[in-house]
Tab-separated table of C-alpha atoms in Angstrom:
chain	number	residue	atom	x	y	z
D	471	MET	CA	0.000	0.000	0.000
D	472	SER	CA	1.321	3.439	-0.918
D	473	PRO	CA	2.092	6.109	1.726
D	474	ASN	CA	-0.701	8.315	0.362
D	475	GLN	CA	-3.196	5.493	0.767
D	476	GLN	CA	-1.966	4.900	4.285
D	477	ASN	CA	-2.411	8.597	5.117
D	478	ASP	CA	-5.911	8.574	3.597
D	479	SER	CA	-6.849	5.455	5.509
D	480	ALA	CA	-5.929	7.125	8.786
D	481	SER	CA	-9.229	9.001	8.580
D	482	LEU	CA	-11.263	5.820	7.909
D	483	PRO	CA	-13.529	4.318	10.601
D	484	PHE	CA	-11.407	1.136	10.674
D	485	ALA	CA	-7.801	0.305	9.866
D	486	TRP	CA	-7.102	-0.388	6.202
D	487	TRP	CA	-5.967	-3.917	6.969
D	488	LEU	CA	-9.195	-4.938	8.766
D	489	PRO	CA	-11.191	-6.276	5.765
D	490	TYR	CA	-8.251	-8.328	4.557
D	491	THR	CA	-7.654	-9.702	8.035
D	492	VAL	CA	-11.324	-10.617	8.524
D	493	SER	CA	-11.449	-12.360	5.155
D	494	GLY	CA	-8.189	-14.179	5.823
D	495	VAL	CA	-9.255	-15.325	9.279
D	496	GLY	CA	-12.646	-16.449	7.961
D	497	ILE	CA	-11.072	-18.441	5.145
D	498	ALA	CA	-8.564	-19.973	7.555
D	499	LEU	CA	-11.319	-21.024	9.964
D	500	SER	CA	-13.333	-22.473	7.080
D	501	ILE	CA	-10.317	-24.560	6.010
D	502	VAL	CA	-9.702	-25.751	9.586
D	503	ILE	CA	-13.351	-26.782	9.970
D	504	TRP	CA	-13.292	-28.440	6.546
D	505	TYR	CA	-10.111	-30.337	7.408
D	506	ALA	CA	-11.563	-31.498	10.755
D	507	LEU	CA	-14.766	-32.726	9.141
D	508	VAL	CA	-12.942	-34.521	6.329
D	509	ASP	CA	-10.556	-36.154	8.805
D	510	ASP	CA	-13.477	-37.312	10.977
D	511	LEU	CA	-15.343	-38.754	8.031
D	512	MET	CA	-12.249	-40.569	6.767
D	513	MET	CA	-11.765	-42.184	10.178
D	514	HIS	CA	-15.234	-43.643	9.907
D	515	SER	CA	-14.824	-44.439	6.236
D	516	ILE	CA	-17.737	-42.198	5.349
D	517	LYS	CA	-17.897	-40.245	2.143
D	518	HIS	CA	-20.014	-37.115	2.145
D	519	SER	CA	-19.999	-33.761	0.312
D	520	TYR	CA	-21.126	-31.480	3.157
D	521	PRO	CA	-17.518	-30.592	4.294
D	522	TRP	CA	-16.978	-29.051	0.878
D	523	ILE	CA	-20.294	-27.194	1.143
D	524	ILE	CA	-19.269	-25.808	4.553
D	525	LEU	CA	-15.859	-24.814	3.157
D	526	THR	CA	-17.435	-23.023	0.208
D	527	LEU	CA	-19.999	-21.316	2.413
D	528	GLY	CA	-17.376	-20.247	4.992
D	529	VAL	CA	-14.996	-18.830	2.363
D	530	SER	CA	-17.856	-16.982	0.671
D	531	ILE	CA	-19.073	-15.470	3.935
D	532	ALA	CA	-15.510	-14.398	4.875
D	533	ILE	CA	-15.007	-12.728	1.509
D	534	LEU	CA	-18.415	-10.999	1.680
D	535	VAL	CA	-17.775	-9.694	5.208
D	536	GLY	CA	-14.359	-8.358	4.146
D	537	PHE	CA	-15.916	-6.760	1.083
D	538	ALA	CA	-18.676	-5.149	3.201
D	539	ILE	CA	-16.131	-3.705	5.623
D	540	ARG	CA	-14.076	-2.345	2.759
D	541	LEU	CA	-17.214	-0.820	1.203
D	542	ILE	CA	-18.021	0.941	4.485
D	543	GLN	CA	-14.474	2.296	4.564
D	544	LEU	CA	-14.671	3.633	1.005
D	545	THR	CA	-18.090	5.191	1.675
D	546	HIS	CA	-16.721	6.977	4.735
D	547	GLN	CA	-13.684	8.105	2.765
D	548	ARG	CA	-15.830	9.473	-0.048
D	549	ARG	CA	-18.064	11.327	2.429
D	550	LYS	CA	-15.010	12.924	4.016
D	551	SER	CA	-13.700	13.933	0.584
D	552	LEU	CA	-17.038	15.494	-0.351
D	553	GLU	CA	-17.113	17.403	2.941
D	554	LEU	CA	-13.618	18.770	2.247
D	555	VAL	CA	-14.603	19.782	-1.287
D	556	ASN	CA	-17.750	21.434	0.064
D	557	GLU	CA	-15.757	23.402	2.651
D	558	HIS	CA	-13.293	24.442	-0.057
D	559	PHE	CA	-16.139	25.715	-2.266
D	560	LYS	CA	-17.686	27.597	0.665
D	561	LYS	CA	-14.357	29.262	1.429
D	562	GLU	CA	-13.812	30.131	-2.242
D	563	ILE	CA	-17.296	31.658	-2.505
D	564	ALA	CA	-16.739	33.668	0.697
D	565	ASP	CA	-13.369	34.893	-0.639
D	566	ARG	CA	-14.946	35.949	-3.924
D	567	ILE	CA	-17.755	37.792	-2.128
D	568	HIS	CA	-15.191	39.549	0.085
D	569	ALA	CA	-13.054	40.427	-2.955
D	570	GLU	CA	-16.092	41.837	-4.756
D	571	GLU	CA	-17.082	43.922	-1.710
D	572	THR	CA	-13.510	45.205	-1.408
D	573	LYS	CA	-13.482	46.069	-5.113
D	574	GLN	CA	-16.738	48.022	-4.781
D	575	LYS	CA	-15.381	49.923	-1.766
D	576	LEU	CA	-12.182	50.774	-3.636
D	577	GLU	CA	-14.111	51.955	-6.699
D	578	LYS	CA	-16.397	54.029	-4.484
D	579	ALA	CA	-13.446	55.573	-2.631
D	580	LEU	CA	-11.680	56.336	-5.926
D	581	LEU	CA	-14.802	57.981	-7.331
D	582	GLN	CA	-15.204	60.037	-4.158
D	583	GLY	CA	-11.562	61.140	-4.350
D	584	GLN	CA	-11.937	62.192	-7.985
D	585	LYS	CA	-15.138	64.038	-7.128
D	586	LEU	CA	-13.477	65.927	-4.282
D	587	GLN	CA	-10.522	66.783	-6.510
D	588	ALA	CA	-12.803	68.153	-9.227
D	589	ILE	CA	-14.837	70.180	-6.730
D	590	GLY	CA	-11.640	71.501	-5.155
D	591	THR	CA	-10.267	72.620	-8.505
D	592	LEU	CA	-13.528	74.351	-9.382
D	593	ALA	CA	-13.823	75.977	-5.950
D	594	GLY	CA	-10.213	77.161	-6.111
D	595	GLY	CA	-10.753	78.930	-9.421
D	596	ILE	CA	-13.948	80.634	-8.235
D	597	ALA	CA	-12.353	81.596	-4.914
D	598	HIS	CA	-9.368	83.169	-6.653
D	599	ASP	CA	-11.599	85.361	-8.825
D	600	PHE	CA	-13.827	86.226	-5.860
D	601	ASN	CA	-10.770	87.215	-3.847
D	602	ASN	CA	-9.777	89.699	-6.544
D	603	ILE	CA	-13.275	91.224	-6.390
D	604	LEU	CA	-13.004	91.507	-2.603
D	605	TYR	CA	-9.692	93.376	-2.908
D	606	ALA	CA	-11.364	95.924	-5.186
D	607	ILE	CA	-14.324	96.331	-2.805
D	608	ILE	CA	-12.038	96.747	0.213
D	609	GLY	CA	-9.930	99.337	-1.616
D	610	TYR	CA	-12.866	101.490	-2.660
D	611	VAL	CA	-14.552	101.189	0.744
D	612	GLU	CA	-11.383	102.321	2.532
D	613	MET	CA	-11.042	105.298	0.180
D	614	SER	CA	-14.709	106.176	0.729
D	615	ARG	CA	-14.278	106.072	4.501
D	616	GLU	CA	-11.478	108.600	4.251
D	617	ASP	CA	-13.899	111.058	2.631
D	618	VAL	CA	-16.483	110.678	5.399
D	619	PRO	CA	-16.219	112.029	8.980
D	620	LYS	CA	-15.598	109.323	11.544
D	621	ASN	CA	-18.687	110.232	13.568
D	622	ASN	CA	-20.907	109.897	10.501
D	623	ILE	CA	-23.259	106.905	10.231
D	624	ILE	CA	-21.955	106.226	6.739
D	625	HIS	CA	-18.437	105.763	8.153
D	626	LYS	CA	-19.777	103.120	10.564
D	627	ASN	CA	-21.758	101.361	7.850
D	628	LEU	CA	-18.718	101.236	5.590
D	629	GLY	CA	-16.796	99.730	8.523
D	630	LYS	CA	-19.336	96.908	8.659
D	631	VAL	CA	-18.817	96.359	4.937
D	632	LEU	CA	-15.079	96.038	5.585
D	633	ASP	CA	-15.717	93.499	8.362
D	634	ALA	CA	-17.902	91.460	6.013
D	635	CYS	CA	-15.206	91.606	3.325
D	636	LYS	CA	-12.593	90.379	5.793
D	637	ARG	CA	-14.834	87.436	6.719
D	638	GLY	CA	-15.147	86.761	3.008
D	639	GLN	CA	-11.359	86.803	2.677
D	640	ASP	CA	-11.074	84.301	5.524
D	641	LEU	CA	-13.569	82.052	3.761
D	642	VAL	CA	-11.657	82.375	0.486
D	643	ALA	CA	-8.414	81.480	2.275
D	644	ARG	CA	-10.033	78.290	3.597
D	645	ILE	CA	-11.338	77.407	0.142
D	646	LEU	CA	-7.892	77.918	-1.393
D	647	ALA	CA	-6.306	75.833	1.366
D	648	PHE	CA	-8.728	73.038	0.476
D	649	SER	CA	-8.356	73.306	-3.273
D	650	ARG	CA	-4.601	73.250	-3.673
D	651	ARG	CA	-1.741	71.386	-2.086
D	652	GLN	CA	0.776	73.755	-0.606
D	653	HIS	CA	4.354	73.078	0.297
D	654	HIS	CA	4.847	72.802	4.014
D	655	ASP	CA	7.944	72.357	6.082
D	656	PHE	CA	6.893	69.183	7.890
D	657	LYS	CA	8.638	68.445	11.154
D	658	PRO	CA	8.582	65.416	13.497
D	659	LEU	CA	5.504	65.562	15.731
D	660	HIS	CA	4.700	63.404	18.744
D	661	ILE	CA	1.033	62.547	18.291
D	662	ARG	CA	0.206	61.872	21.939
D	663	GLU	CA	1.810	65.106	23.093
D	664	THR	CA	0.041	67.018	20.312
D	665	ILE	CA	-3.401	65.598	21.164
D	666	GLU	CA	-2.904	66.295	24.873
D	667	GLY	CA	-2.021	69.904	24.008
D	668	ILE	CA	-5.150	70.217	21.831
D	669	LEU	CA	-7.387	68.831	24.578
D	670	GLY	CA	-5.808	71.215	27.083
D	671	LEU	CA	-6.848	74.135	24.878
D	672	LEU	CA	-10.304	72.784	24.018
D	673	LYS	CA	-11.604	71.626	27.399
D	674	PRO	CA	-12.208	75.147	28.791
D	675	THR	CA	-14.366	75.950	25.728
D	676	ILE	CA	-16.373	72.712	25.749
D	677	PRO	CA	-19.429	72.213	28.005
D	678	ALA	CA	-18.696	70.392	31.259
D	679	SER	CA	-21.373	67.845	30.323
D	680	VAL	CA	-19.108	66.568	27.511
D	681	ASP	CA	-16.550	64.034	28.733
D	682	ILE	CA	-13.395	63.863	26.580
D	683	ARG	CA	-10.887	61.109	27.237
D	684	LEU	CA	-7.637	60.100	25.538
D	685	GLN	CA	-6.515	56.475	25.674
D	686	SER	CA	-3.112	55.700	24.237
D	687	MET	CA	-2.498	52.031	23.428
D	688	ILE	CA	1.179	52.823	22.814
D	689	LYS	CA	3.761	55.035	24.502
D	690	ASP	CA	3.779	57.486	21.588
D	691	CYS	CA	3.828	57.705	17.810
D	692	THR	CA	5.799	60.178	15.692
D	693	ILE	CA	4.853	61.594	12.286
D	694	LEU	CA	6.195	64.198	9.889
D	695	GLY	CA	3.640	66.973	9.738
D	696	ASP	CA	2.499	70.522	10.301
D	697	GLN	CA	1.364	70.995	13.898
D	698	THR	CA	-1.003	73.862	13.100
D	699	GLN	CA	-2.748	71.847	10.408
D	700	LEU	CA	-2.992	68.770	12.620
D	701	HIS	CA	-4.536	70.990	15.313
D	702	GLN	CA	-7.072	72.189	12.754
D	703	VAL	CA	-8.059	68.636	11.764
D	704	ILE	CA	-8.599	67.334	15.298
D	705	VAL	CA	-10.302	70.521	16.524
D	706	ASN	CA	-12.743	70.404	13.579
D	707	ILE	CA	-13.661	66.780	14.276
D	708	ILE	CA	-14.083	67.348	18.031
D	709	ASN	CA	-16.166	70.489	17.525
D	710	ASN	CA	-18.428	68.631	15.108
D	711	ALA	CA	-18.771	65.827	17.665
D	712	VAL	CA	-19.761	68.325	20.393
D	713	ASP	CA	-22.366	69.833	18.061
D	714	ALA	CA	-23.698	66.363	17.182
D	715	MET	CA	-24.167	65.542	20.884
D	716	ASP	CA	-26.050	68.813	21.579
D	717	GLY	CA	-23.525	69.648	24.287
D	718	GLU	CA	-23.908	66.426	26.286
D	719	GLY	CA	-22.163	63.074	25.859
D	720	ALA	CA	-18.697	61.530	25.619
D	721	ILE	CA	-15.807	61.711	23.161
D	722	HIS	CA	-13.308	58.883	23.295
D	723	ILE	CA	-9.955	59.350	21.530
D	724	THR	CA	-7.624	56.372	21.108
D	725	LEU	CA	-4.082	56.360	19.772
D	726	ASN	CA	-2.579	53.209	18.321
D	727	ARG	CA	-0.008	52.008	15.802
D	728	ILE	CA	-0.589	49.800	12.768
D	729	ALA	CA	2.384	47.873	11.413
D	730	ALA	CA	3.165	47.671	7.697
D	731	HIS	CA	1.140	45.111	5.692
D	732	ASP	CA	-1.352	44.710	8.553
D	733	GLU	CA	-4.891	43.658	7.556
D	734	ALA	CA	-6.217	46.756	9.328
D	735	LEU	CA	-4.837	48.827	6.403
D	736	TYR	CA	-7.060	47.148	3.779
D	737	PRO	CA	-10.098	49.461	4.273
D	738	PHE	CA	-7.843	52.398	3.292
D	739	PRO	CA	-7.302	52.083	-0.492
D	740	HIS	CA	-5.159	55.175	-1.107
D	741	ILE	CA	-2.308	54.594	1.331
D	742	ALA	CA	0.947	52.674	0.943
D	743	LYS	CA	0.620	49.295	2.632
D	744	ASP	CA	4.384	48.935	3.163
D	745	LEU	CA	4.487	51.726	5.784
D	746	SER	CA	3.594	51.779	9.461
D	747	TYR	CA	0.902	54.245	10.524
D	748	CYS	CA	-0.188	56.179	13.584
D	749	LYS	CA	-3.908	55.574	14.056
D	750	ILE	CA	-6.197	58.073	15.785
D	751	ASP	CA	-9.816	57.086	16.483
D	752	ILE	CA	-12.244	59.821	17.588
D	753	ILE	CA	-15.546	58.310	18.729
D	754	ASP	CA	-18.561	60.300	19.912
D	755	THR	CA	-21.985	59.429	21.308
D	756	GLY	CA	-23.877	61.863	19.089
D	757	HIS	CA	-26.960	61.234	16.962
D	758	GLY	CA	-24.925	59.685	14.141
D	759	MET	CA	-25.301	60.000	10.374
D	760	ASP	CA	-27.114	58.169	7.624
D	761	GLN	CA	-25.369	56.714	4.585
D	762	SER	CA	-26.182	59.647	2.291
D	763	THR	CA	-24.587	62.076	4.756
D	764	ILE	CA	-21.472	59.893	5.121
D	765	GLU	CA	-21.027	59.842	1.342
D	766	ARG	CA	-20.963	63.658	1.213
D	767	ILE	CA	-19.338	64.432	4.557
D	768	PHE	CA	-16.025	65.584	3.030
D	769	GLU	CA	-17.536	67.646	0.233
D	770	PRO	CA	-16.857	71.395	0.503
D	771	PHE	CA	-19.851	73.530	1.526
D	772	TYR	CA	-21.852	70.467	2.565
D	773	THR	CA	-23.243	70.830	6.090
D	774	THR	CA	-26.166	69.520	8.109
D	775	LYS	CA	-26.029	72.452	10.520
D	776	GLU	CA	-28.477	75.331	10.537
D	777	VAL	CA	-27.865	78.330	8.316
D	778	GLY	CA	-25.223	80.558	9.855
D	779	LYS	CA	-23.776	77.843	12.107
D	780	GLY	CA	-21.464	76.164	9.635
D	781	THR	CA	-19.705	76.811	6.333
D	782	GLY	CA	-19.320	73.165	5.307
D	783	LEU	CA	-15.557	73.578	4.940
D	784	GLY	CA	-14.351	72.123	8.249
D	785	LEU	CA	-14.253	68.434	7.337
D	786	SER	CA	-13.397	69.062	3.681
D	787	THR	CA	-10.350	71.034	4.829
D	788	ALA	CA	-9.496	68.270	7.317
D	789	HIS	CA	-9.689	65.734	4.480
D	790	SER	CA	-7.370	67.859	2.320
D	791	ILE	CA	-4.856	68.299	5.165
D	792	VAL	CA	-4.746	64.566	5.913
D	793	LYS	CA	-4.148	63.870	2.210
D	794	GLU	CA	-1.270	66.369	2.206
D	795	HIS	CA	0.266	64.341	5.035
D	796	GLN	CA	0.042	61.196	2.845
D	797	GLY	CA	-2.575	59.831	5.221
D	798	GLU	CA	-6.195	58.773	5.119
D	799	ILE	CA	-9.385	59.688	6.965
D	800	LEU	CA	-12.400	57.401	7.274
D	801	VAL	CA	-15.786	57.867	8.944
D	802	GLU	CA	-18.149	55.192	10.248
D	803	SER	CA	-21.579	55.994	11.647
D	804	ARG	CA	-25.188	54.936	12.042
D	805	LEU	CA	-28.178	57.012	12.994
D	806	GLY	CA	-28.579	56.961	16.753
D	807	HIS	CA	-25.208	55.279	17.341
D	808	GLY	CA	-22.703	58.136	17.193
D	809	ALA	CA	-19.797	58.461	14.782
D	810	LYS	CA	-16.210	57.273	14.540
D	811	PHE	CA	-13.512	59.174	12.645
D	812	THR	CA	-10.298	57.275	11.950
D	813	LEU	CA	-7.101	59.102	10.971
D	814	LEU	CA	-4.092	57.254	9.581
D	815	LEU	CA	-0.818	59.169	9.334
D	816	PRO	CA	2.489	57.627	8.200
D	817	GLU	CA	4.821	56.961	11.104
D	818	HIS	CA	8.168	58.743	11.080
D	819	GLU	CA	10.937	56.396	12.196
D	820	GLY	CA	13.857	58.778	11.766
D	821	GLU	CA	15.624	60.788	14.440
């Protein structure tokens, strides 16, 4: 018997040699009985055919029993083989379904990225032209104010126009920051230290009914980045979380590290998988978002806040900043179950 057959037979209900042994023992017993009967008849000088009938019957039964045992073994072996094939097909189907879902997510993320890029380019062009118009308005308003006495109501009204123009310039600056990638002098930043500094500045301005906690799963994580921009990203997300909770709830921030080629990087299609990343999770207990809101959350000028309470540029700017840092931002949420923002930023391993 070959080694492969021996390995296969290890999973059988009986040892491979059992049917052959049973048949052999049965045939041997039949021969012994036949020999004893023939010897007894010869001693009495009797001739009869029934010893041969018993021999034939005994050998036949032994062979049939051995055959039946072997048939049971083969049936069991075939059932095991079919079960293995079935499990293999189930696994292959599950892998194909997972691959198809991953493909759809990647295509969706790519389409969203292209959409944001197109909107950013369009917004940048409009903002640039609008900024030029604002400069002309500001210039003429300032000249007009010089021709009017300071205690005149017109002077005060023109001052309000200037204030509105300056707010417009601030808005244009944010649009331009979103629409184009600027060169920044990135420096090593310690993420834990940076987040602790941000929370130290934010806590006095946040209602006491909002509990903010930082949990670091690692000692620290270092990135190359712009501290001011990173402040802007985290502050925007936390402020949105506070608004979503109507001033009451909890914000849980966790800091962790994801090693290169880790499976946790697969949901992020636009990042290099051969790098290690600092991972920041910001989880709130707010009212959450539906799927249509999640799909548009990073679009410029999109907001669910009341008129006058939001420009719709906070998260779009945060998305642009994270991209400039070669990172990725992802949001998960369900209505009534809060929201979770995940930031991935490449880890800096240099001195």
